[in-house]
């Protein structure tokens, strides 16, 4: 049974939490998976530029990358009937602790990506600029494309590595589990993990999962994240997640966070609509 606590404990000294990184399991709260289920239609999110086809079928996607272990436990259900979908394939991908995506060694995580390989922020800003985009107000429809040069278009991979990527065939209850690491940040995105859901060759959902800012702040003070601490992009400054929801907060994209030993655990029921 995962440990449960009433709140996230935010340290007052950076060296204290770095020295206690092995005890990160004491920082987070939340119920177990059986109590995390909700029958809702999960909001669609953009692919982003770094998706790569034909992800390897595997549970452990870490490939030796350093960072805090993150178990993602997902149950894929039909949002209309709340029944788990057997035979559904779930795919995840994310950046590493320093903001780098596998397959894209040419991308600088300090600079917002642009289609066509541009490496400068909009307006000709300096390399490494980290000024965050403003989120839309409630009810305000965002512009036609994401801010800061971030678009949903695809970038062809330029390198052979495939860390922090993988797919899995869910069990008869629609459940799948991945062992990855807690992501770092890159300009101009809050910490997130991408998810795709397929059934019989048909894509049912593309979305992104987000995490509590307090948890990110605690983890990002430990190595190897600490050299880029703090993230300039908390959830409130990430406009990408609003694009397909008309400016509203997306639904069903925050896993319930618990701990098991030294690992962070995110559990989430993902509701999809069968095509």
Coordinates of C-alpha atoms in Angstrom, one line a residue:
X1 CA 0.0 0.0 0.0
X2 CA 1.5 3.4 -0.9
X3 CA 2.4 5.9 1.8
X4 CA -0.2 8.6 2.2
X5 CA 0.3 12.0 3.9
X6 CA -1.9 15.1 4.3
X7 CA 0.3 17.4 2.2
X8 CA 3.5 17.9 0.2
X9 CA 6.3 18.9 2.5
X10 CA 8.3 21.7 0.9
X11 CA 11.9 21.9 2.2
X12 CA 13.4 25.2 3.4
X13 CA 17.0 24.4 2.5
X14 CA 18.2 23.1 -0.8
X15 CA 21.1 21.1 0.7
X16 CA 18.6 19.4 3.1
X17 CA 16.5 18.0 0.4
X18 CA 19.4 17.0 -1.8
X19 CA 20.9 15.1 1.1
X20 CA 17.5 13.5 1.7
X21 CA 16.8 12.6 -1.9
X22 CA 16.5 9.0 -1.0
X23 CA 13.5 9.9 1.2
X24 CA 11.5 11.6 -1.5
X25 CA 8.8 9.0 -0.9
X26 CA 7.7 11.0 2.2
X27 CA 6.8 14.1 0.2
X28 CA 3.6 13.2 -1.6
X29 CA 0.0 12.4 -0.9
X30 CA -2.8 10.6 -2.6
X31 CA -5.1 7.5 -2.7
X32 CA -4.3 4.2 -4.2
X33 CA -5.2 3.3 -7.8
X34 CA -8.6 1.7 -7.0
X35 CA -9.8 5.0 -5.5
X36 CA -8.4 7.2 -8.3
X37 CA -10.8 6.1 -11.0
X38 CA -13.2 8.6 -12.6
X39 CA -15.5 8.1 -15.5
X40 CA -14.8 11.2 -17.6
X41 CA -13.6 12.0 -21.1
X42 CA -10.0 13.0 -20.9
X43 CA -9.1 16.2 -22.7
X44 CA -7.2 16.0 -25.9
X45 CA -3.8 17.6 -26.1
X46 CA -1.4 18.3 -29.0
X47 CA 1.3 15.8 -29.9
X48 CA 4.1 18.3 -29.7
X49 CA 7.0 18.1 -32.1
X50 CA 8.9 15.2 -30.5
X51 CA 6.8 12.1 -31.0
X52 CA 8.5 9.2 -32.8
X53 CA 6.6 6.3 -34.4
X54 CA 6.9 2.7 -33.5
X55 CA 7.8 3.0 -29.8
X56 CA 9.3 -0.1 -28.3
X57 CA 7.0 -2.4 -26.3
X58 CA 8.4 -2.2 -22.8
X59 CA 7.5 -1.4 -19.2
X60 CA 10.8 0.2 -18.1
X61 CA 11.6 3.1 -20.4
X62 CA 14.4 4.7 -18.3
X63 CA 17.3 3.4 -20.4
X64 CA 19.7 4.3 -17.6
X65 CA 18.7 8.0 -17.5
X66 CA 19.2 9.5 -14.0
X67 CA 16.4 11.0 -12.0
X68 CA 13.6 10.2 -9.6
X69 CA 11.7 7.1 -10.5
X70 CA 8.2 7.6 -11.7
X71 CA 5.6 4.8 -12.0
X72 CA 2.7 5.7 -14.2
X73 CA -0.3 3.5 -13.7
X74 CA -3.1 4.1 -16.2
X75 CA -6.4 2.5 -16.7
X76 CA -8.0 3.2 -20.1
X77 CA -11.8 3.1 -20.0
X78 CA -14.7 3.8 -22.3
X79 CA -15.9 7.2 -21.0
X80 CA -19.5 6.3 -21.9
X81 CA -19.7 3.1 -19.9
X82 CA -16.7 3.3 -17.6
X83 CA -15.5 -0.1 -18.5
X84 CA -11.9 -0.9 -19.0
X85 CA -10.9 -1.5 -22.6
X86 CA -9.0 -4.8 -23.2
X87 CA -6.3 -4.8 -25.9
X88 CA -5.8 -1.1 -25.9
X89 CA -2.2 0.1 -26.5
X90 CA -0.8 3.0 -24.5
X91 CA 2.3 4.9 -25.4
X92 CA 4.3 7.5 -23.4
X93 CA 7.2 9.8 -24.1
X94 CA 8.8 12.7 -22.2
X95 CA 12.0 14.7 -21.8
X96 CA 14.8 13.7 -19.4
X97 CA 15.8 15.5 -16.1
X98 CA 17.7 18.2 -18.1
X99 CA 14.9 18.8 -20.6
X100 CA 16.2 16.7 -23.5
X101 CA 14.1 14.4 -25.7
X102 CA 15.6 11.2 -27.2
X103 CA 16.0 11.3 -30.9
X104 CA 16.5 15.1 -30.9
X105 CA 20.1 15.8 -29.7
X106 CA 20.1 19.0 -31.8
X107 CA 17.3 20.7 -29.8
X108 CA 18.3 23.1 -27.0
X109 CA 15.9 22.8 -24.1
X110 CA 16.5 26.4 -23.1
X111 CA 15.1 27.7 -26.4
X112 CA 11.4 27.2 -27.5
X113 CA 11.2 25.0 -30.5
X114 CA 10.0 26.2 -33.9
X115 CA 9.0 24.2 -37.0
X116 CA 11.7 24.1 -39.6
X117 CA 14.4 23.7 -37.0
X118 CA 14.6 27.3 -35.9
X119 CA 16.5 27.6 -32.5
X120 CA 15.8 31.1 -31.5
X121 CA 12.9 32.4 -29.4
X122 CA 10.3 34.6 -31.2
X123 CA 11.4 38.1 -31.7
X124 CA 15.1 37.2 -32.0
X125 CA 15.6 36.7 -28.2
X126 CA 19.0 35.5 -26.9
X127 CA 19.8 31.9 -26.5
X128 CA 18.6 30.5 -23.1
X129 CA 15.9 33.1 -22.7
X130 CA 13.2 31.7 -20.4
X131 CA 10.5 34.3 -20.2
X132 CA 7.2 32.4 -19.9
X133 CA 4.1 32.9 -22.0
X134 CA 1.0 34.2 -20.3
X135 CA -1.9 31.7 -19.8
X136 CA -5.3 32.6 -21.2
X137 CA -8.0 33.9 -18.8
X138 CA -10.8 31.7 -18.0
X139 CA -13.2 31.5 -21.0
X140 CA -10.8 33.2 -23.3
X141 CA -10.1 31.4 -26.5
X142 CA -6.4 31.0 -27.3
X143 CA -5.0 32.2 -30.6
X144 CA -4.8 29.8 -33.6
X145 CA -1.4 28.4 -32.7
X146 CA 0.6 27.8 -29.5
X147 CA 2.8 30.6 -28.1
X148 CA 6.5 30.9 -28.2
X149 CA 6.9 29.1 -31.5
X150 CA 5.6 25.8 -30.1
X151 CA 3.3 24.2 -32.5
X152 CA 1.8 20.8 -32.8
X153 CA 3.8 19.9 -35.9
X154 CA 6.3 17.1 -36.1
X155 CA 10.1 17.3 -36.1
X156 CA 11.9 14.4 -37.7
X157 CA 14.3 12.7 -35.3
X158 CA 18.0 13.3 -35.9
X159 CA 19.5 10.8 -33.5
X160 CA 19.2 7.1 -32.8
X161 CA 18.6 7.1 -29.0
X162 CA 15.1 6.3 -27.7
X163 CA 15.1 6.8 -24.0
X164 CA 12.0 7.6 -22.0
X165 CA 9.7 6.3 -24.8
X166 CA 7.7 3.1 -24.9
X167 CA 4.4 1.5 -25.4
X168 CA 2.4 -1.3 -23.7
X169 CA -0.6 -3.5 -24.4
X170 CA -3.0 -3.1 -21.5
X171 CA -4.4 -6.1 -19.7
X172 CA -8.0 -7.2 -19.8
X173 CA -9.1 -4.4 -17.5
X174 CA -7.4 -1.7 -19.6
X175 CA -4.5 -1.2 -17.2
X176 CA -0.9 -0.5 -18.1
X177 CA 2.1 0.6 -16.0
X178 CA 5.3 2.3 -17.1
X179 CA 8.5 2.9 -15.1
X180 CA 10.1 6.2 -16.2
X181 CA 11.6 9.2 -14.4
X182 CA 10.1 12.4 -13.3
X183 CA 10.6 14.8 -16.2
X184 CA 12.6 18.0 -16.2
X185 CA 11.5 21.2 -17.9
X186 CA 12.2 22.8 -21.3
X187 CA 11.3 26.2 -22.7
X188 CA 8.4 27.0 -22.7
X189 CA 6.7 24.0 -21.1
X190 CA 5.6 23.0 -17.6
X191 CA 6.6 19.5 -16.6
X192 CA 4.6 16.9 -18.5
X193 CA 4.4 13.4 -20.0
X194 CA 2.9 12.7 -23.4
X195 CA 0.4 9.8 -23.8
X196 CA -1.2 8.2 -26.8
X197 CA -3.9 5.6 -26.8
X198 CA -4.5 3.2 -29.7
X199 CA -7.0 0.4 -30.3
X200 CA -6.9 -1.9 -33.4
X201 CA -4.7 0.6 -35.3
X202 CA -7.0 3.5 -34.5
X203 CA -5.8 6.4 -32.4
X204 CA -8.3 7.1 -29.6
X205 CA -6.6 9.9 -27.7
X206 CA -3.5 12.0 -27.6
X207 CA -3.0 13.9 -24.3
X208 CA -0.4 15.1 -21.8
X209 CA -0.2 14.5 -18.1
X210 CA 0.8 17.3 -15.6
X211 CA 2.0 17.3 -12.0
X212 CA 1.7 19.4 -8.9
X213 CA 3.9 22.5 -8.8
X214 CA 5.0 21.8 -5.2
X215 CA 6.0 18.3 -6.1
X216 CA 8.0 19.5 -9.1
X217 CA 9.7 22.2 -7.0
X218 CA 10.8 19.6 -4.4
X219 CA 12.1 17.1 -6.9
X220 CA 13.8 19.7 -9.0
X221 CA 16.0 20.7 -6.1
X222 CA 17.6 17.2 -6.2
X223 CA 20.3 16.0 -8.6
X224 CA 20.4 15.8 -11.6
X225 CA 17.6 18.4 -11.9
X226 CA 19.2 20.9 -9.5
X227 CA 21.5 22.5 -12.0
X228 CA 18.5 23.9 -13.8
X229 CA 16.4 24.7 -10.7
X230 CA 13.9 26.4 -10.5
X231 CA 11.7 25.8 -13.5
X232 CA 10.5 29.1 -14.9
X233 CA 7.4 27.4 -16.2
X234 CA 4.9 26.2 -13.5
X235 CA 1.5 24.9 -14.7
X236 CA 0.1 28.5 -14.6
X237 CA 2.6 29.6 -17.3
X238 CA 2.0 26.7 -19.7
X239 CA -0.5 27.7 -22.3
X240 CA 0.0 24.7 -24.5
X241 CA -2.3 22.6 -22.4
X242 CA -5.2 25.1 -23.1
X243 CA -5.1 24.9 -26.9
X244 CA -7.8 22.3 -27.5
X245 CA -10.0 23.3 -24.6
X246 CA -10.9 26.8 -25.6
X247 CA -8.8 28.4 -22.9
X248 CA -10.3 26.2 -20.1
X249 CA -8.3 23.9 -17.8
X250 CA -8.1 20.5 -19.4
X251 CA -9.9 17.6 -17.8
X252 CA -8.4 14.4 -16.4
X253 CA -4.8 15.2 -17.0
X254 CA -3.4 15.3 -13.4
X255 CA -2.5 11.9 -12.1
X256 CA -3.1 11.2 -8.4
X257 CA 0.4 11.2 -6.8
X258 CA 1.5 8.7 -4.1
X259 CA 4.8 7.1 -3.2
X260 CA 6.2 3.6 -3.0
X261 CA 9.6 3.5 -1.5
X262 CA 11.8 6.1 -3.3
X263 CA 9.5 6.2 -6.4
X264 CA 6.8 8.7 -7.2
X265 CA 3.6 7.0 -8.4
X266 CA 1.0 8.6 -10.6
X267 CA -2.3 6.8 -11.1
X268 CA -4.9 8.0 -13.5
X269 CA -8.1 6.7 -15.2
X270 CA -8.1 7.9 -18.8
X271 CA -11.5 8.1 -20.4
X272 CA -11.7 7.8 -24.2
X273 CA -14.4 7.7 -26.8
X274 CA -14.4 4.6 -29.0
X275 CA -14.3 5.5 -32.7

